[in-house]
Short mmCIF file of C-alpha atoms in Angstrom, two decimals:
data_model
loop_
_atom_site.label_atom_id
_atom_site.label_comp_id
_atom_site.label_asym_id
_atom_site.label_seq_id
_atom_site.Cartn_x
_atom_site.Cartn_y
_atom_site.Cartn_z
CA MET T 4 18.57 -64.33 -43.06
CA GLU T 5 19.59 -61.63 -45.25
CA LEU T 6 17.23 -58.74 -45.77
CA THR T 7 17.59 -56.73 -48.92
CA ARG T 8 18.01 -52.87 -48.58
CA ASN T 9 14.33 -52.37 -49.63
CA GLU T 10 13.01 -54.86 -47.02
CA LYS T 11 15.28 -52.88 -44.28
CA MET T 12 13.66 -49.69 -45.41
CA ALA T 13 10.11 -50.95 -45.21
CA ILE T 14 10.42 -52.58 -41.77
CA LEU T 15 12.09 -49.13 -40.85
CA ASN T 16 9.28 -47.35 -42.05
CA VAL T 17 6.75 -49.20 -40.01
CA LEU T 18 8.65 -49.13 -36.89
CA ASP T 19 9.10 -45.53 -37.33
CA GLN T 20 5.09 -45.01 -37.93
CA ILE T 21 4.63 -47.02 -34.66
CA ILE T 22 6.98 -44.66 -32.61
CA LEU T 23 5.13 -41.70 -33.78
CA ALA T 24 1.57 -43.27 -33.60
CA ASP T 25 1.13 -41.86 -30.12
CA GLY T 26 2.21 -38.38 -30.50
CA LYS T 27 5.37 -38.75 -28.49
CA VAL T 28 8.83 -40.41 -28.88
CA ASP T 29 9.81 -42.34 -25.89
CA ARG T 30 13.48 -42.75 -25.12
CA MET T 31 13.27 -46.49 -25.29
CA GLU T 32 11.65 -46.30 -28.55
CA ALA T 33 14.50 -44.08 -30.01
CA ALA T 34 17.02 -46.54 -28.44
CA PHE T 35 15.37 -49.38 -30.00
CA MET T 36 15.26 -47.92 -33.26
CA SER T 37 19.02 -47.02 -33.06
CA ALA T 38 19.64 -50.76 -32.30
CA ILE T 39 17.85 -51.80 -35.41
CA LEU T 40 19.59 -49.26 -37.62
CA MET T 41 22.93 -50.68 -36.37
CA LYS T 42 21.82 -54.23 -36.66
CA PHE T 43 20.94 -53.37 -40.39
CA ASN T 44 24.02 -51.60 -40.75
CA MET T 45 22.30 -48.23 -41.59
CA THR T 46 22.40 -44.79 -40.49
CA LYS T 47 19.91 -42.30 -39.10
CA TYR T 48 19.85 -40.83 -42.47
CA ASP T 49 18.59 -44.13 -44.04
CA GLY T 50 15.90 -43.98 -41.28
CA PHE T 51 14.89 -40.44 -42.57
CA GLU T 52 14.66 -41.64 -46.27
CA ALA T 53 12.68 -44.67 -44.79
CA ARG T 54 10.25 -42.45 -43.16
CA GLU T 55 9.45 -40.88 -46.63
CA MET T 56 8.84 -44.15 -48.41
CA ASP T 57 5.51 -44.52 -50.19
CA LEU T 58 2.79 -46.68 -48.22
CA MET T 59 2.27 -48.61 -51.09
CA ASP T 60 5.83 -49.48 -51.82
CA VAL T 61 6.11 -50.39 -48.32
CA SER T 62 3.21 -52.63 -48.19
CA LYS T 63 4.13 -54.38 -51.21
CA THR T 64 7.69 -55.00 -50.22
CA LEU T 65 6.44 -56.62 -46.83
CA LYS T 66 3.91 -58.69 -48.45
CA ASP T 67 6.31 -60.16 -50.86
CA MET T 68 8.98 -60.95 -48.05
CA SER T 69 9.26 -64.91 -47.01
CA SER T 70 7.11 -66.10 -44.24
CA ILE T 71 10.45 -66.26 -42.07
CA LYS T 72 11.35 -62.41 -42.84
CA LYS T 73 7.61 -61.58 -42.02
CA GLU T 74 7.93 -63.33 -38.78
CA TYR T 75 10.92 -61.44 -38.10
CA PHE T 76 9.28 -58.28 -39.00
CA LYS T 77 6.34 -58.91 -36.84
CA THR T 78 8.62 -59.47 -33.68
CA LEU T 79 10.39 -56.36 -34.33
CA ALA T 80 7.10 -54.57 -34.75
CA ILE T 81 5.35 -56.04 -31.46
CA GLU T 82 8.63 -55.19 -29.48
CA MET T 83 8.36 -51.49 -30.60
CA VAL T 84 4.81 -51.22 -29.47
CA ASN T 85 5.65 -52.78 -26.01
CA ILE T 86 9.17 -50.89 -25.54
CA ASP T 87 7.88 -48.16 -23.78
CA GLY T 88 5.35 -50.04 -21.57
CA GLU T 89 2.31 -48.77 -23.21
CA GLU T 90 0.00 -50.16 -26.03
CA HIS T 91 -1.33 -47.16 -27.60
CA ASN T 92 -4.58 -47.88 -29.64
CA ASN T 93 -3.00 -46.22 -32.68
CA GLU T 94 0.16 -48.30 -32.49
CA ILE T 95 -2.09 -51.35 -32.25
CA ALA T 96 -4.16 -50.23 -35.32
CA ILE T 97 -0.97 -49.78 -37.39
CA ILE T 98 0.28 -53.31 -36.78
CA SER T 99 -3.17 -54.86 -37.00
CA LEU T 100 -3.69 -53.26 -40.42
CA ILE T 101 -0.28 -54.33 -41.70
CA PHE T 102 -0.05 -57.73 -40.37
CA ALA T 103 -3.51 -58.51 -42.03
CA PHE T 104 -2.47 -56.98 -45.33
CA ILE T 105 1.03 -59.04 -45.59
CA GLN T 106 -0.61 -62.35 -44.92
#
């Protein structure tokens, strides 16, 4: 499965939102994000750029992905929520809203 740059950026945006949702950045979250950046062949600067993406662009990009790509995204998002051993209400709210929108 090949993701476009825009799809990668949208996924990074949501993963970043999940990281920031509980008000603290856990080292496991940071390590997971670094691994995703490497897997996507992107740099931390791409991550900073992804953070600045417009929410409507992110939502539309995710909604327009194939079902296989959406499932991959969902797997990454759920893993990010669980990586620090805590499921914060804000993290759950973010993925719940996005998952419902992209169906």
